[in-house]
Amino acid sequence: MLSVPHYDFNWQTYYVFAQPLALPKGAKLEAVAHYDNSVNNKSNPDPTKEIHWGEQTWDEMQYTGISYTVDDAALKLTSTRK
């Protein structure tokens, strides 16, 4: 669905599809990230340091959030409102 090769730290942003993506009921979304904490990564200040997830910029901060809506047709079928 979305590929961001050669991600740059300064690209911390939201990605929004120009057209909404329709998924079937029961579909699952998976986020996969690969980190380069090697000496080959010019943005890595200390390749000898072990990095863990955290909320600060010096920690690993990969996060995937998904916003979604439900089609009106599905709402009408599942609604219990009178």
PDB file of N, CA and C in Angstrom, residues 23-64:
ATOM      1  N   LEU A  23     -11.141  -1.604   1.599  1.00  0.00           N
ATOM      2  CA  LEU A  23     -10.692  -2.930   2.013  1.00  0.00           C
ATOM      3  C   LEU A  23     -11.894  -3.788   2.374  1.00  0.00           C
ATOM      4  N   PRO A  24     -11.834  -5.078   2.112  1.00  0.00           N
ATOM      5  CA  PRO A  24     -12.953  -5.950   2.453  1.00  0.00           C
ATOM      6  C   PRO A  24     -13.022  -6.192   3.960  1.00  0.00           C
ATOM      7  N   LYS A  25     -14.205  -6.544   4.421  1.00  0.00           N
ATOM      8  CA  LYS A  25     -14.403  -6.866   5.827  1.00  0.00           C
ATOM      9  C   LYS A  25     -13.412  -7.956   6.228  1.00  0.00           C
ATOM     10  N   GLY A  26     -12.803  -7.788   7.387  1.00  0.00           N
ATOM     11  CA  GLY A  26     -11.857  -8.767   7.891  1.00  0.00           C
ATOM     12  C   GLY A  26     -10.428  -8.570   7.416  1.00  0.00           C
ATOM     13  N   ALA A  27     -10.197  -7.573   6.569  1.00  0.00           N
ATOM     14  CA  ALA A  27      -8.840  -7.323   6.075  1.00  0.00           C
ATOM     15  C   ALA A  27      -7.937  -6.917   7.237  1.00  0.00           C
ATOM     16  N   LYS A  28      -6.677  -7.287   7.144  1.00  0.00           N
ATOM     17  CA  LYS A  28      -5.691  -6.930   8.166  1.00  0.00           C
ATOM     18  C   LYS A  28      -4.589  -6.112   7.514  1.00  0.00           C
ATOM     19  N   LEU A  29      -4.128  -5.091   8.216  1.00  0.00           N
ATOM     20  CA  LEU A  29      -3.033  -4.258   7.741  1.00  0.00           C
ATOM     21  C   LEU A  29      -1.820  -4.529   8.618  1.00  0.00           C
ATOM     22  N   GLU A  30      -0.660  -4.567   8.008  1.00  0.00           N
ATOM     23  CA  GLU A  30       0.566  -4.838   8.734  1.00  0.00           C
ATOM     24  C   GLU A  30       1.594  -3.773   8.391  1.00  0.00           C
ATOM     25  N   ALA A  31       2.273  -3.260   9.399  1.00  0.00           N
ATOM     26  CA  ALA A  31       3.345  -2.284   9.183  1.00  0.00           C
ATOM     27  C   ALA A  31       4.679  -2.973   9.428  1.00  0.00           C
ATOM     28  N   VAL A  32       5.606  -2.791   8.504  1.00  0.00           N
ATOM     29  CA  VAL A  32       6.932  -3.377   8.626  1.00  0.00           C
ATOM     30  C   VAL A  32       7.957  -2.264   8.451  1.00  0.00           C
ATOM     31  N   ALA A  33       8.904  -2.205   9.358  1.00  0.00           N
ATOM     32  CA  ALA A  33       9.968  -1.204   9.257  1.00  0.00           C
ATOM     33  C   ALA A  33      11.309  -1.919   9.420  1.00  0.00           C
ATOM     34  N   HIS A  34      12.292  -1.467   8.705  1.00  0.00           N
ATOM     35  CA  HIS A  34      13.649  -1.995   8.821  1.00  0.00           C
ATOM     36  C   HIS A  34      14.547  -0.834   9.226  1.00  0.00           C
ATOM     37  N   TYR A  35      15.379  -1.068  10.192  1.00  0.00           N
ATOM     38  CA  TYR A  35      16.240  -0.011  10.724  1.00  0.00           C
ATOM     39  C   TYR A  35      17.685  -0.266  10.334  1.00  0.00           C
ATOM     40  N   ASP A  36      18.399   0.803  10.044  1.00  0.00           N
ATOM     41  CA  ASP A  36      19.817   0.701   9.738  1.00  0.00           C
ATOM     42  C   ASP A  36      20.593   1.430  10.826  1.00  0.00           C
ATOM     43  N   ASN A  37      21.014   0.675  11.837  1.00  0.00           N
ATOM     44  CA  ASN A  37      21.803   1.254  12.921  1.00  0.00           C
ATOM     45  C   ASN A  37      23.287   0.943  12.732  1.00  0.00           C
ATOM     46  N   SER A  38      23.668   0.726  11.500  1.00  0.00           N
ATOM     47  CA  SER A  38      25.052   0.358  11.191  1.00  0.00           C
ATOM     48  C   SER A  38      25.927   1.591  10.978  1.00  0.00           C
ATOM     49  N   VAL A  39      27.206   1.327  10.835  1.00  0.00           N
ATOM     50  CA  VAL A  39      28.151   2.407  10.534  1.00  0.00           C
ATOM     51  C   VAL A  39      27.915   2.957   9.130  1.00  0.00           C
ATOM     52  N   ASN A  40      27.212   2.212   8.274  1.00  0.00           N
ATOM     53  CA  ASN A  40      26.930   2.672   6.909  1.00  0.00           C
ATOM     54  C   ASN A  40      25.851   3.747   6.859  1.00  0.00           C
ATOM     55  N   ASN A  41      25.119   3.928   7.941  1.00  0.00           N
ATOM     56  CA  ASN A  41      24.053   4.931   8.006  1.00  0.00           C
ATOM     57  C   ASN A  41      24.655   6.256   8.469  1.00  0.00           C
ATOM     58  N   LYS A  42      24.795   7.208   7.558  1.00  0.00           N
ATOM     59  CA  LYS A  42      25.432   8.491   7.888  1.00  0.00           C
ATOM     60  C   LYS A  42      24.649   9.291   8.928  1.00  0.00           C
ATOM     61  N   SER A  43      23.367   8.950   9.128  1.00  0.00           N
ATOM     62  CA  SER A  43      22.553   9.662  10.124  1.00  0.00           C
ATOM     63  C   SER A  43      22.626   9.018  11.509  1.00  0.00           C
ATOM     64  N   ASN A  44      23.337   7.923  11.631  1.00  0.00           N
ATOM     65  CA  ASN A  44      23.454   7.227  12.910  1.00  0.00           C
ATOM     66  C   ASN A  44      24.614   7.816  13.709  1.00  0.00           C
ATOM     67  N   PRO A  45      24.325   8.497  14.820  1.00  0.00           N
ATOM     68  CA  PRO A  45      25.397   9.157  15.568  1.00  0.00           C
ATOM     69  C   PRO A  45      26.322   8.192  16.316  1.00  0.00           C
ATOM     70  N   ASP A  46      25.830   6.994  16.694  1.00  0.00           N
ATOM     71  CA  ASP A  46      26.664   6.054  17.442  1.00  0.00           C
ATOM     72  C   ASP A  46      26.243   4.617  17.140  1.00  0.00           C
ATOM     73  N   PRO A  47      26.849   3.994  16.138  1.00  0.00           N
ATOM     74  CA  PRO A  47      26.467   2.630  15.755  1.00  0.00           C
ATOM     75  C   PRO A  47      26.799   1.580  16.816  1.00  0.00           C
ATOM     76  N   THR A  48      27.560   1.941  17.842  1.00  0.00           N
ATOM     77  CA  THR A  48      27.879   0.985  18.911  1.00  0.00           C
ATOM     78  C   THR A  48      26.806   0.951  19.984  1.00  0.00           C
ATOM     79  N   LYS A  49      25.896   1.905  19.964  1.00  0.00           N
ATOM     80  CA  LYS A  49      24.859   1.994  20.991  1.00  0.00           C
ATOM     81  C   LYS A  49      23.645   1.145  20.598  1.00  0.00           C
ATOM     82  N   GLU A  50      23.147   0.348  21.540  1.00  0.00           N
ATOM     83  CA  GLU A  50      21.935  -0.434  21.307  1.00  0.00           C
ATOM     84  C   GLU A  50      20.728   0.499  21.446  1.00  0.00           C
ATOM     85  N   ILE A  51      19.833   0.433  20.493  1.00  0.00           N
ATOM     86  CA  ILE A  51      18.686   1.331  20.449  1.00  0.00           C
ATOM     87  C   ILE A  51      17.406   0.553  20.722  1.00  0.00           C
ATOM     88  N   HIS A  52      16.506   1.159  21.502  1.00  0.00           N
ATOM     89  CA  HIS A  52      15.210   0.574  21.811  1.00  0.00           C
ATOM     90  C   HIS A  52      14.129   1.597  21.514  1.00  0.00           C
ATOM     91  N   TRP A  53      12.874   1.142  21.441  1.00  0.00           N
ATOM     92  CA  TRP A  53      11.765   2.053  21.191  1.00  0.00           C
ATOM     93  C   TRP A  53      11.643   3.022  22.366  1.00  0.00           C
ATOM     94  N   GLY A  54      11.297   4.245  22.041  1.00  0.00           N
ATOM     95  CA  GLY A  54      11.076   5.267  23.056  1.00  0.00           C
ATOM     96  C   GLY A  54      10.406   6.468  22.442  1.00  0.00           C
ATOM     97  N   GLU A  55      10.061   7.426  23.272  1.00  0.00           N
ATOM     98  CA  GLU A  55       9.321   8.600  22.806  1.00  0.00           C
ATOM     99  C   GLU A  55      10.212   9.777  22.435  1.00  0.00           C
ATOM    100  N   GLN A  56      11.501   9.660  22.614  1.00  0.00           N
ATOM    101  CA  GLN A  56      12.410  10.766  22.316  1.00  0.00           C
ATOM    102  C   GLN A  56      13.078  10.538  20.957  1.00  0.00           C
ATOM    103  N   THR A  57      13.567  11.601  20.369  1.00  0.00           N
ATOM    104  CA  THR A  57      14.167  11.482  19.044  1.00  0.00           C
ATOM    105  C   THR A  57      15.459  10.677  19.056  1.00  0.00           C
ATOM    106  N   TRP A  58      16.089  10.510  20.189  1.00  0.00           N
ATOM    107  CA  TRP A  58      17.301   9.693  20.243  1.00  0.00           C
ATOM    108  C   TRP A  58      16.955   8.212  20.428  1.00  0.00           C
ATOM    109  N   ASP A  59      15.682   7.898  20.617  1.00  0.00           N
ATOM    110  CA  ASP A  59      15.210   6.521  20.673  1.00  0.00           C
ATOM    111  C   ASP A  59      14.680   6.125  19.303  1.00  0.00           C
ATOM    112  N   GLU A  60      14.348   4.858  19.144  1.00  0.00           N
ATOM    113  CA  GLU A  60      13.671   4.423  17.923  1.00  0.00           C
ATOM    114  C   GLU A  60      12.189   4.732  18.086  1.00  0.00           C
ATOM    115  N   MET A  61      11.608   5.434  17.131  1.00  0.00           N
ATOM    116  CA  MET A  61      10.247   5.941  17.279  1.00  0.00           C
ATOM    117  C   MET A  61       9.281   5.436  16.223  1.00  0.00           C
ATOM    118  N   GLN A  62       9.573   4.353  15.535  1.00  0.00           N
ATOM    119  CA  GLN A  62       8.670   3.905  14.482  1.00  0.00           C
ATOM    120  C   GLN A  62       7.282   3.668  15.062  1.00  0.00           C
ATOM    121  N   TYR A  63       6.303   4.265  14.433  1.00  0.00           N
ATOM    122  CA  TYR A  63       4.915   4.150  14.873  1.00  0.00           C
ATOM    123  C   TYR A  63       4.036   4.190  13.641  1.00  0.00           C
ATOM    124  N   THR A  64       3.062   3.342  13.600  1.00  0.00           N
ATOM    125  CA  THR A  64       2.106   3.360  12.503  1.00  0.00           C
ATOM    126  C   THR A  64       0.717   3.560  13.082  1.00  0.00           C
TER     127      THR A  64
END
